[in-house]
CSV table of C-alpha atoms and ligand atoms in Angstrom, one decimal:
chain,number,residue,atom,x,y,z
A,1,MET,CA,-44.2,13.9,14.6
A,2,LEU,CA,-44.0,11.3,11.4
A,3,LEU,CA,-43.2,14.5,9.6
A,4,ALA,CA,-40.1,15.7,12.3
A,5,ARG,CA,-38.9,12.0,11.8
A,6,ASP,CA,-39.2,12.3,7.9
A,7,ALA,CA,-37.4,15.6,7.9
A,8,LEU,CA,-34.7,14.1,10.4
A,9,GLU,CA,-34.6,11.1,8.1
A,10,ARG,CA,-34.0,13.2,4.9
A,11,ALA,CA,-31.2,15.5,6.6
A,12,ARG,CA,-29.3,12.4,7.4
A,13,LEU,CA,-29.3,11.0,4.0
A,14,VAL,CA,-28.3,14.3,2.7
A,15,ASP,CA,-25.4,14.3,5.3
A,16,SER,CA,-24.1,10.9,4.2
A,17,LEU,CA,-24.4,11.9,0.8
A,18,VAL,CA,-22.5,15.0,1.1
A,19,ALA,CA,-19.9,12.5,3.1
A,20,ALA,CA,-19.6,9.9,0.2
A,21,GLN,CA,-19.1,12.6,-2.3
A,22,THR,CA,-16.2,14.0,-0.1
A,23,GLU,CA,-15.0,10.8,0.7
A,24,SER,CA,-15.2,9.8,-3.3
A,25,ALA,CA,-13.5,13.2,-4.2
A,26,ALA,CA,-10.4,12.4,-1.9
A,27,LEU,CA,-10.2,9.1,-3.0
A,28,GLN,CA,-9.8,10.3,-6.3
A,29,ALA,CA,-7.4,12.9,-5.6
A,30,GLN,CA,-5.5,9.8,-3.7
A,31,LEU,CA,-5.7,7.6,-7.1
A,32,VAL,CA,-4.4,10.3,-9.2
A,33,ASP,CA,-1.3,10.7,-6.8
A,34,ALA,CA,-0.8,6.9,-6.5
A,35,HIS,CA,-0.7,6.7,-10.4
A,36,ARG,CA,1.7,9.7,-10.8
A,37,GLU,CA,4.0,7.8,-8.1
A,38,ALA,CA,3.9,4.8,-10.3
A,39,GLY,CA,4.4,6.4,-13.2
A,40,ALA,CA,7.7,7.7,-11.5
A,41,LEU,CA,8.6,4.2,-10.3
A,42,ALA,CA,7.9,2.7,-13.9
A,43,GLU,CA,10.3,5.1,-15.7
A,44,ARG,CA,13.3,4.7,-13.0
A,45,THR,CA,12.7,0.7,-13.5
A,46,ARG,CA,12.9,1.5,-17.2
A,47,LEU,CA,16.1,3.9,-17.0
A,48,SER,CA,17.7,1.4,-14.6
A,49,ARG,CA,17.3,-1.6,-17.0
A,50,ASP,CA,18.4,0.8,-19.8
A,51,ILE,CA,21.7,1.3,-17.7
A,52,HIS,CA,22.3,-2.2,-17.1
A,53,ASP,CA,21.9,-3.3,-20.7
A,54,THR,CA,24.0,-0.6,-22.5
A,55,LEU,CA,26.4,1.0,-20.4
A,56,ALA,CA,27.0,-1.6,-18.0
A,57,GLN,CA,27.3,-4.1,-20.5
A,58,GLY,CA,29.7,-1.8,-22.7
A,59,PHE,CA,32.0,-1.5,-19.6
A,60,SER,CA,32.0,-5.2,-18.9
A,61,SER,CA,33.2,-6.2,-22.7
A,62,ILE,CA,36.0,-3.4,-22.7
A,63,LEU,CA,37.2,-4.6,-19.1
A,64,LEU,CA,37.5,-8.5,-20.7
A,65,LEU,CA,39.1,-7.4,-24.0
A,66,ALA,CA,41.4,-5.0,-22.3
A,67,ARG,CA,42.4,-7.8,-20.0
A,68,GLY,CA,42.4,-10.5,-22.9
A,69,SER,CA,45.0,-8.3,-25.1
A,70,ARG,CA,46.9,-7.8,-22.1
A,71,SER,CA,47.8,-11.3,-21.8
A,72,VAL,CA,48.9,-11.7,-25.0
A,73,ASP,CA,52.5,-11.2,-25.6
A,74,GLY,CA,53.5,-7.7,-26.7
A,75,ASP,CA,55.6,-4.8,-26.0
A,76,GLU,CA,55.1,-2.9,-22.7
A,77,PRO,CA,54.0,0.5,-23.5
A,78,LEU,CA,51.1,-1.4,-25.0
A,79,ARG,CA,50.6,-3.7,-22.2
A,80,ASP,CA,50.1,-0.5,-19.8
A,81,VAL,CA,47.9,1.4,-21.7
A,82,LEU,CA,45.9,-1.9,-21.7
A,83,GLY,CA,46.2,-2.4,-18.2
A,84,ARG,CA,45.0,1.4,-17.7
A,85,ILE,CA,41.7,0.9,-19.9
A,86,GLU,CA,41.0,-2.3,-17.9
A,87,ALA,CA,41.3,-0.3,-14.8
A,88,THR,CA,39.2,2.4,-16.0
A,89,ALA,CA,36.3,0.2,-17.4
A,90,GLY,CA,36.4,-1.7,-13.8
A,91,ASP,CA,35.6,1.4,-12.2
A,92,ASN,CA,32.9,2.5,-14.6
A,93,LEU,CA,31.4,-0.8,-14.3
A,94,ALA,CA,31.1,-0.4,-10.7
A,95,GLU,CA,30.0,3.0,-11.1
A,96,SER,CA,27.0,2.2,-13.3
A,97,ARG,CA,25.9,-0.9,-11.3
A,98,ARG,CA,25.9,1.2,-8.3
A,99,ILE,CA,23.5,3.6,-10.1
A,100,VAL,CA,21.3,0.9,-11.3
A,101,ALA,CA,21.1,-0.3,-7.8
A,102,ALA,CA,20.0,2.7,-6.8
A,103,LEU,CA,17.4,3.6,-9.6
A,104,ALA,CA,16.0,0.5,-9.5
A,105,PRO,CA,12.8,0.8,-7.0
A,106,LYS,CA,11.9,-1.6,-4.7
A,107,SER,CA,8.5,-3.2,-4.8
A,108,LEU,CA,5.5,-1.1,-4.5
A,109,THR,CA,4.5,-2.8,-1.8
A,110,ASP,CA,7.7,-1.8,0.4
A,111,THR,CA,7.6,1.8,-0.9
A,112,GLY,CA,4.0,2.3,-1.0
A,113,LEU,CA,1.3,0.5,1.2
A,114,ALA,CA,3.7,-0.4,4.3
A,115,ALA,CA,5.1,3.0,4.4
A,116,ALA,CA,1.6,4.5,4.2
A,117,LEU,CA,0.6,2.4,7.2
A,118,GLU,CA,3.6,3.2,9.2
A,119,ARG,CA,2.7,6.7,8.6
A,120,LEU,CA,-0.9,6.1,9.5
A,121,ALA,CA,0.1,4.2,12.8
A,122,ALA,CA,2.4,6.8,13.6
A,123,ASP,CA,0.2,9.8,13.5
A,124,LEU,CA,-2.4,7.6,16.0
A,125,SER,CA,0.6,7.3,18.2
A,126,ALA,CA,1.6,11.0,18.5
A,127,ASP,CA,-2.1,11.8,18.9
A,128,THR,CA,-3.3,9.7,21.4
A,129,ASP,CA,-2.0,7.1,24.2
A,130,ILE,CA,-2.6,4.4,22.0
A,131,ALA,CA,0.9,2.5,20.8
A,132,ALA,CA,0.2,1.5,16.9
A,133,ASN,CA,2.7,-1.1,15.2
A,134,VAL,CA,2.9,-2.2,11.8
A,135,ARG,CA,3.9,-5.9,11.1
A,136,VAL,CA,4.6,-6.9,7.4
A,137,GLU,CA,4.9,-10.5,6.8
A,138,ALA,CA,7.3,-12.3,4.6
A,139,GLY,CA,5.9,-13.1,1.4
A,140,VAL,CA,3.4,-10.0,1.1
A,141,PRO,CA,2.5,-10.1,-2.7
A,142,ASP,CA,2.7,-7.4,-5.0
A,143,LEU,CA,-0.3,-5.3,-5.1
A,144,THR,CA,-1.3,-3.0,-7.8
A,145,VAL,CA,-1.4,0.8,-6.7
A,146,ALA,CA,-5.3,0.3,-6.8
A,147,ASP,CA,-5.6,-2.5,-4.4
A,148,GLN,CA,-3.0,-0.6,-2.2
A,149,VAL,CA,-5.3,2.1,-2.1
A,150,VAL,CA,-8.6,0.0,-1.1
A,151,LEU,CA,-6.6,-1.4,1.7
A,152,LEU,CA,-5.0,2.0,2.9
A,153,ARG,CA,-8.6,3.2,3.0
A,154,VAL,CA,-9.5,0.2,4.8
A,155,ALA,CA,-6.9,0.8,7.2
A,156,GLN,CA,-7.7,4.8,7.8
A,157,GLY,CA,-11.7,3.5,8.8
A,158,ALA,CA,-10.7,0.9,11.1
A,159,LEU,CA,-8.4,3.5,13.0
A,160,ALA,CA,-10.5,6.2,13.0
A,161,ASN,CA,-12.9,3.4,15.0
A,162,VAL,CA,-9.9,2.6,16.9
A,163,ARG,CA,-9.2,6.1,18.1
A,164,THR,CA,-12.5,7.5,18.4
A,165,HIS,CA,-14.4,3.8,20.0
A,166,SER,CA,-11.9,1.5,21.2
A,167,GLY,CA,-10.1,3.0,24.8
A,168,ALA,CA,-7.2,0.6,23.7
A,169,SER,CA,-3.8,0.6,24.4
A,170,THR,CA,-2.6,-0.9,21.1
A,171,VAL,CA,-3.3,-1.9,17.8
A,172,THR,CA,-1.6,-4.0,15.3
A,173,LEU,CA,-1.8,-3.8,11.7
A,174,THR,CA,-0.5,-6.9,9.9
A,175,LEU,CA,-0.2,-6.9,6.1
A,176,GLY,CA,0.2,-10.5,5.0
A,177,GLY,CA,-1.2,-12.8,2.5
A,178,SER,CA,-0.7,-15.1,-0.3
A,179,ASP,CA,0.2,-15.0,-4.2
A,180,ARG,CA,-3.7,-15.1,-4.7
A,181,GLN,CA,-5.0,-12.5,-1.9
A,182,ALA,CA,-3.5,-9.7,0.2
A,183,ARG,CA,-4.6,-9.6,4.0
A,184,LEU,CA,-5.1,-6.9,6.3
A,185,ASP,CA,-5.4,-7.5,9.9
A,186,ILE,CA,-6.6,-4.3,12.4
A,187,VAL,CA,-6.6,-5.8,16.2
A,188,ASP,CA,-7.0,-3.6,19.0
A,189,ASP,CA,-7.3,-4.5,22.8
A,190,GLY,CA,-10.1,-1.9,23.5
A,191,ARG,CA,-13.6,-2.2,25.0
A,192,GLY,CA,-15.0,-3.8,22.0
A,193,PHE,CA,-18.6,-4.1,20.8
A,194,ASP,CA,-21.1,-6.6,19.9
A,195,ALA,CA,-20.2,-7.4,16.3
A,196,VAL,CA,-23.1,-9.8,15.8
A,197,ALA,CA,-25.6,-7.2,16.9
A,198,TRP,CA,-23.6,-4.4,14.3
A,199,ALA,CA,-23.8,-7.3,11.6
A,200,ALA,CA,-27.7,-7.6,12.1
A,201,THR,CA,-28.3,-3.9,11.1
A,202,GLN,CA,-26.3,-4.2,8.0
A,203,THR,CA,-29.5,-5.0,6.0
A,204,ASN,CA,-30.0,-2.7,3.4
A,205,PRO,CA,-28.2,-3.2,-0.2
A,206,THR,CA,-25.8,-0.6,0.4
A,207,GLY,CA,-25.0,-2.0,3.7
A,208,HIS,CA,-25.6,1.4,5.3
A,209,ASP,CA,-28.4,1.4,7.9
A,210,LEU,CA,-29.3,4.9,8.2
A,211,SER,CA,-30.7,4.1,11.5
A,212,THR,CA,-27.3,3.2,13.3
A,213,GLY,CA,-25.5,6.5,11.8
A,214,GLY,CA,-22.3,4.6,11.4
A,215,TYR,CA,-20.8,4.7,7.9
A,216,GLY,CA,-17.2,3.5,8.5
A,217,LEU,CA,-17.2,-0.4,8.9
A,218,ALA,CA,-20.0,-0.7,6.2
A,219,ALA,CA,-17.7,1.6,3.5
A,220,ILE,CA,-15.0,-0.6,4.4
A,221,ARG,CA,-16.8,-3.8,3.3
A,222,ALA,CA,-18.5,-2.1,0.6
A,223,ARG,CA,-15.2,-1.0,-1.0
A,224,LEU,CA,-13.5,-4.9,-0.7
A,225,ARG,CA,-16.6,-6.3,-2.1
A,226,GLU,CA,-16.6,-4.2,-5.0
A,227,ARG,CA,-13.0,-5.7,-5.4
A,228,GLY,CA,-14.2,-9.6,-4.8
A,229,GLY,CA,-12.8,-9.0,-1.7
A,230,ASP,CA,-14.8,-9.0,2.4
A,231,VAL,CA,-14.1,-8.0,5.7
A,232,ILE,CA,-14.4,-10.1,9.2
A,233,VAL,CA,-15.3,-7.8,12.0
A,234,GLU,CA,-14.9,-10.0,15.2
A,235,SER,CA,-15.5,-8.5,18.5
A,236,GLU,CA,-16.9,-8.5,22.0
A,237,PRO,CA,-17.7,-6.3,24.6
A,238,GLY,CA,-14.9,-6.1,26.7
A,239,ASP,CA,-12.5,-8.1,24.7
A,240,GLY,CA,-11.3,-5.9,22.0
A,241,THR,CA,-12.1,-5.6,18.1
A,242,ALA,CA,-10.3,-7.8,15.1
A,243,ILE,CA,-11.1,-6.4,11.5
A,244,SER,CA,-9.6,-8.9,8.7
A,245,ALA,CA,-9.7,-7.8,4.9
A,246,SER,CA,-8.6,-10.1,2.4
A,247,LEU,CA,-8.7,-8.6,-1.3
A,248,PRO,CA,-7.9,-11.4,-4.2
A,249,LEU,CA,-5.2,-10.7,-6.3
A,250,GLY,CA,-4.7,-10.5,-10.5
A,251,LEU,CA,-8.4,-9.1,-10.7
A,252,SER,CA,-7.5,-5.3,-11.0
A,253,SER,CA,-6.7,-3.5,-14.2
A,254,THR,CA,-6.3,-0.1,-13.0
A,255,GLY,CA,-3.1,-0.5,-11.1
A,256,GLY,CA,-0.8,0.3,-13.9
A,257,ALA,CA,2.2,-0.3,-11.7
A,258,GLU,CA,3.2,-3.6,-13.1
B,301,ATP,N1,-12.4,-0.9,17.2
B,301,ATP,C1,-13.3,-0.7,17.7
B,301,ATP,N2,-13.5,-0.5,19.2
B,301,ATP,C2,-15.2,-0.4,19.8
B,301,ATP,N3,-15.9,-0.2,19.3
B,301,ATP,C3,-16.1,-0.2,17.6
B,301,ATP,C4,-14.7,-0.2,17.0
B,301,ATP,N4,-14.7,-0.3,15.8
B,301,ATP,C5,-16.2,-0.2,15.6
B,301,ATP,N5,-17.2,0.0,16.8
B,301,ATP,C6,-18.4,0.2,17.2
B,301,ATP,O1,-18.7,0.0,16.0
B,301,ATP,C7,-20.0,0.9,15.5
B,301,ATP,C8,-19.9,0.9,14.0
B,301,ATP,O2,-18.7,1.7,13.3
B,301,ATP,P1,-18.8,2.2,12.1
B,301,ATP,O3,-17.3,2.8,11.7
B,301,ATP,O4,-19.6,1.9,11.2
B,301,ATP,O5,-19.6,3.8,12.7
B,301,ATP,P2,-18.9,4.9,13.5
B,301,ATP,O6,-17.5,4.8,13.9
B,301,ATP,O7,-20.0,5.0,14.5
B,301,ATP,O8,-19.5,6.2,12.5
B,301,ATP,P3,-18.8,6.6,11.2
B,301,ATP,O9,-17.6,5.8,10.9
B,301,ATP,O10,-19.8,6.9,10.1
B,301,ATP,O11,-18.1,8.1,11.8
B,301,ATP,C9,-19.3,2.1,16.3
B,301,ATP,O12,-20.3,3.3,16.4
B,301,ATP,C10,-18.9,1.4,17.6
B,301,ATP,O13,-19.7,1.4,18.5
B,302,MG,MG1,-16.0,4.8,12.2
């Protein structure tokens, strides 16, 4: 009997080890993608600054010189040529400004995390009857790619729970924060669970109690704590579930986006 339990325990341990390895490999792949994307964004920013500082400035100088020279008394054909130089420089100045504006990326928070959260929400809504919404509050800080990946993982874990356990009709993800910390709340109106009892099972140092089998919330908490953040899980049976993840800013050195 004892032997059978040991074997079961060992099998679960192996299972969770394999799951952790798979998870870690997937995260690694996602980070590589995120870094590549960040590299491309950084290159566009550089290019747009270069065009702004060289071509656009040059056209602007030509325009002003031509305009200045035209106002000086001179022969009519020369004034005509100067007029055309001014107009051509003006057109090209406007064109290079358009290119600068098109190249300059929006902040990574706009293009990266918010878009990824929207995709997760859209997938959930498409697969289930749960209406998933994303809100991005004003003043969300710019996040490093590494921090964005952490928050994306939190959202994936929380939404996996909403999908399988909640029976909710709506879930809202809210991205907010200040210049010191980022916050991601995932709130559903489903059946809820006893969060106090869950917290009491989270006793071992890895935060994962093998006897409960659940790995998702513990992984969320561990991932946030690794970066100096934390998660608050609020839920009661019959009363929905609220997960609030927070991450301090300015600690990461692996973002590479700024
Ligand atoms: N949004 C939710 N609505 C209702 N119950 C939830 C919700 N999130 C978590 N729970 C409850 O908390 C338990 C622990 O969640 P956790 O994500 O840690 O493990 P799991 O989902 O059971 O397993 P795993 O994530 O490893 O597949 C769940 O089994 C479920 O009972
Ligand atoms: Mg889970």
